[in-house]
């Protein structure tokens, strides 16, 4: 009799994986592997980091961190592109050099490929909702747009798709007006 029981991968299993340039993430014990991001992805990341850093210098309400690990459970460990955590929540969200609880805002920049798109739109969105991320942005360089989701009850609901000459604003970052042309500059 064949068994349909699937072995769930744990964070301990993940820690034993080789440092081979791939990014290993776990969502509900399922392993997701991706290559290091390409230059267009990193240029968008840099533009976002510069803009959010300038905003936070004038409005010191929290910290933005690129590419740090987030370990939410023994079966859920991801590497968001950018996260923002308010000063008030920092001590309850960060431990042992990792995020261990939901940041206020998570930003993922979609890498090319339908698997990456599906992971960010479905699997990661579900994960971030499950752990209580207040707001989630998916930055789509291919379509030069940003999809904004906000937590409502236990779901991250899409509230906007920012395109063209529109600007992103957020109640998490009061007074921020982030232009898409700035985000996608040089990409």
Short mmCIF file of C-alpha atoms in Angstrom, two decimals:
data_model
loop_
_atom_site.label_atom_id
_atom_site.label_comp_id
_atom_site.label_asym_id
_atom_site.label_seq_id
_atom_site.Cartn_x
_atom_site.Cartn_y
_atom_site.Cartn_z
CA UNK A 1 0.00 0.00 0.00
CA UNK A 2 1.55 3.32 -1.11
CA UNK A 3 1.62 6.22 1.30
CA UNK A 4 0.41 9.65 0.24
CA UNK A 5 2.11 11.29 3.20
CA UNK A 6 4.42 14.02 2.00
CA UNK A 7 7.46 14.95 4.06
CA UNK A 8 7.22 18.58 5.10
CA UNK A 9 10.53 20.38 5.06
CA UNK A 10 11.44 22.27 8.23
CA UNK A 11 13.62 25.29 8.91
CA UNK A 12 16.21 22.90 10.39
CA UNK A 13 16.24 20.99 7.07
CA UNK A 14 16.58 24.28 5.21
CA UNK A 15 19.56 25.32 7.34
CA UNK A 16 21.40 22.21 6.10
CA UNK A 17 21.00 23.15 2.41
CA UNK A 18 24.17 24.24 0.59
CA UNK A 19 25.10 27.86 0.11
CA UNK A 20 25.01 27.55 -3.67
CA UNK A 21 23.68 30.93 -4.78
CA UNK A 22 20.07 29.79 -4.82
CA UNK A 23 17.38 31.24 -2.58
CA UNK A 24 15.57 28.59 -0.58
CA UNK A 25 12.21 29.43 0.97
CA UNK A 26 9.58 27.38 2.79
CA UNK A 27 5.86 27.95 2.68
CA UNK A 28 3.81 25.47 4.69
CA UNK A 29 6.70 22.99 4.52
CA UNK A 30 6.97 23.18 0.72
CA UNK A 31 10.35 24.11 -0.70
CA UNK A 32 10.62 26.95 -3.22
CA UNK A 33 13.95 27.53 -4.96
CA UNK A 34 14.90 30.54 -7.04
CA UNK A 35 18.08 31.91 -8.51
CA UNK A 36 19.72 35.12 -7.39
CA UNK A 37 17.75 38.11 -8.72
CA UNK A 38 18.80 39.76 -11.99
CA UNK A 39 19.96 43.33 -12.50
CA UNK A 40 16.52 44.86 -13.34
CA UNK A 41 15.12 43.37 -10.10
CA UNK A 42 18.03 44.76 -8.10
CA UNK A 43 17.76 48.23 -9.69
CA UNK A 44 14.08 48.40 -8.65
CA UNK A 45 15.06 47.19 -5.17
CA UNK A 46 17.73 49.87 -4.94
CA UNK A 47 15.32 52.60 -6.09
CA UNK A 48 12.75 51.53 -3.49
CA UNK A 49 15.37 51.35 -0.76
CA UNK A 50 16.67 54.84 -1.58
CA UNK A 51 13.17 56.38 -1.63
CA UNK A 52 11.97 54.65 1.52
CA UNK A 53 15.27 55.46 3.25
CA UNK A 54 14.90 59.17 2.39
CA UNK A 55 11.29 59.12 3.63
CA UNK A 56 12.32 57.45 6.91
CA UNK A 57 15.16 59.91 7.41
CA UNK A 58 12.59 62.73 7.43
CA UNK A 59 9.95 60.61 9.20
CA UNK A 60 11.80 58.33 11.63
CA UNK A 61 8.86 56.01 12.33
CA UNK A 62 10.60 52.69 11.67
CA UNK A 63 13.16 50.73 9.71
CA UNK A 64 13.27 49.33 6.17
CA UNK A 65 15.39 46.21 5.64
CA UNK A 66 16.27 44.48 2.34
CA UNK A 67 16.61 40.73 1.88
CA UNK A 68 16.52 39.55 5.50
CA UNK A 69 15.13 36.17 6.45
CA UNK A 70 11.67 35.87 7.97
CA UNK A 71 11.02 32.69 9.96
CA UNK A 72 7.38 32.62 11.01
CA UNK A 73 7.20 28.94 12.04
CA UNK A 74 9.09 25.67 11.74
CA UNK A 75 7.55 25.29 8.23
CA UNK A 76 7.45 28.90 7.04
CA UNK A 77 10.68 30.74 6.19
CA UNK A 78 10.98 33.27 3.37
CA UNK A 79 13.27 36.04 2.18
CA UNK A 80 11.19 39.13 1.35
CA UNK A 81 12.81 41.70 -0.92
CA UNK A 82 12.02 44.58 1.47
CA UNK A 83 10.24 44.92 4.78
CA UNK A 84 9.23 47.87 6.90
CA UNK A 85 8.77 47.55 10.66
CA UNK A 86 7.58 50.40 12.84
CA UNK A 87 9.68 51.42 15.84
CA UNK A 88 6.89 50.36 18.18
CA UNK A 89 6.87 46.80 16.85
CA UNK A 90 10.59 46.26 16.20
CA UNK A 91 11.37 44.39 19.44
CA UNK A 92 8.43 42.04 19.00
CA UNK A 93 9.16 41.33 15.31
CA UNK A 94 12.94 40.82 15.31
CA UNK A 95 14.93 38.13 17.15
CA UNK A 96 18.21 36.32 16.42
CA UNK A 97 18.94 38.52 13.37
CA UNK A 98 15.68 37.45 11.67
CA UNK A 99 12.09 38.51 11.45
CA UNK A 100 10.06 36.16 13.64
CA UNK A 101 6.70 37.92 13.40
CA UNK A 102 4.85 39.88 10.75
CA UNK A 103 6.44 43.13 9.59
CA UNK A 104 4.07 46.04 8.98
CA UNK A 105 4.81 46.09 5.24
CA UNK A 106 6.35 43.51 2.92
CA UNK A 107 7.44 44.36 -0.62
CA UNK A 108 8.19 41.63 -3.16
CA UNK A 109 9.61 42.41 -6.60
CA UNK A 110 8.48 39.79 -9.09
CA UNK A 111 11.28 38.02 -10.91
CA UNK A 112 10.61 36.83 -14.49
CA UNK A 113 8.71 33.56 -14.90
CA UNK A 114 5.21 32.35 -14.17
CA UNK A 115 6.35 30.31 -11.15
CA UNK A 116 7.76 33.45 -9.49
CA UNK A 117 4.58 35.38 -10.27
CA UNK A 118 2.39 32.60 -8.84
CA UNK A 119 4.55 32.30 -5.72
CA UNK A 120 4.33 36.03 -4.96
CA UNK A 121 0.63 36.42 -5.86
CA UNK A 122 -0.67 33.26 -4.21
CA UNK A 123 1.69 31.40 -1.87
CA UNK A 124 3.47 34.36 -0.31
CA UNK A 125 0.33 36.47 -0.18
CA UNK A 126 -1.40 33.66 1.73
CA UNK A 127 1.58 33.26 4.05
CA UNK A 128 1.81 36.98 4.82
CA UNK A 129 -1.94 37.14 5.47
CA UNK A 130 -1.77 34.11 7.78
CA UNK A 131 0.85 35.78 9.97
CA UNK A 132 -0.75 39.25 9.94
CA UNK A 133 1.32 41.43 7.58
CA UNK A 134 -0.68 44.68 7.42
CA UNK A 135 0.23 45.62 3.86
CA UNK A 136 1.85 43.79 0.95
CA UNK A 137 3.14 45.33 -2.28
CA UNK A 138 3.95 43.29 -5.36
CA UNK A 139 6.21 45.28 -7.67
CA UNK A 140 5.92 44.12 -11.27
CA UNK A 141 8.78 45.44 -13.40
CA UNK A 142 7.48 43.74 -16.53
CA UNK A 143 4.17 45.63 -16.34
CA UNK A 144 5.67 48.65 -14.54
CA UNK A 145 3.00 48.47 -11.85
CA UNK A 146 2.56 47.85 -8.13
CA UNK A 147 -0.30 45.80 -6.72
CA UNK A 148 -1.20 46.89 -3.18
CA UNK A 149 -2.87 44.53 -0.72
CA UNK A 150 -4.11 45.38 2.78
CA UNK A 151 -5.01 43.02 5.57
CA UNK A 152 -8.75 42.76 6.11
CA UNK A 153 -9.71 40.24 8.77
CA UNK A 154 -7.45 37.30 7.79
CA UNK A 155 -6.95 38.05 4.09
CA UNK A 156 -4.69 40.40 2.17
CA UNK A 157 -7.21 42.03 -0.15
CA UNK A 158 -6.15 43.86 -3.29
CA UNK A 159 -6.99 47.53 -2.83
CA UNK A 160 -5.16 49.10 -5.76
CA UNK A 161 -3.03 48.54 -8.84
CA UNK A 162 -0.78 51.54 -9.29
CA UNK A 163 0.28 52.15 -12.91
CA UNK A 164 1.51 54.86 -15.25
CA UNK A 165 2.00 58.23 -13.59
CA UNK A 166 0.21 57.22 -10.37
CA UNK A 167 1.82 57.35 -6.96
CA UNK A 168 1.78 54.89 -4.08
CA UNK A 169 0.60 56.03 -0.68
CA UNK A 170 0.06 54.04 2.48
CA UNK A 171 -1.42 54.63 5.93
CA UNK A 172 1.58 52.69 7.27
CA UNK A 173 3.91 55.38 5.86
CA UNK A 174 1.96 58.64 6.41
CA UNK A 175 2.74 61.36 3.89
CA UNK A 176 4.67 59.09 1.52
CA UNK A 177 3.94 59.64 -2.17
CA UNK A 178 6.09 57.25 -4.16
CA UNK A 179 6.15 57.80 -7.91
CA UNK A 180 6.29 54.77 -10.20
CA UNK A 181 8.69 56.61 -12.48
CA UNK A 182 11.13 56.75 -9.56
CA UNK A 183 10.71 53.06 -8.74
CA UNK A 184 11.32 51.98 -12.34
CA UNK A 185 14.03 54.56 -13.14
CA UNK A 186 16.99 52.97 -15.02
CA UNK A 187 15.19 49.65 -15.50
#
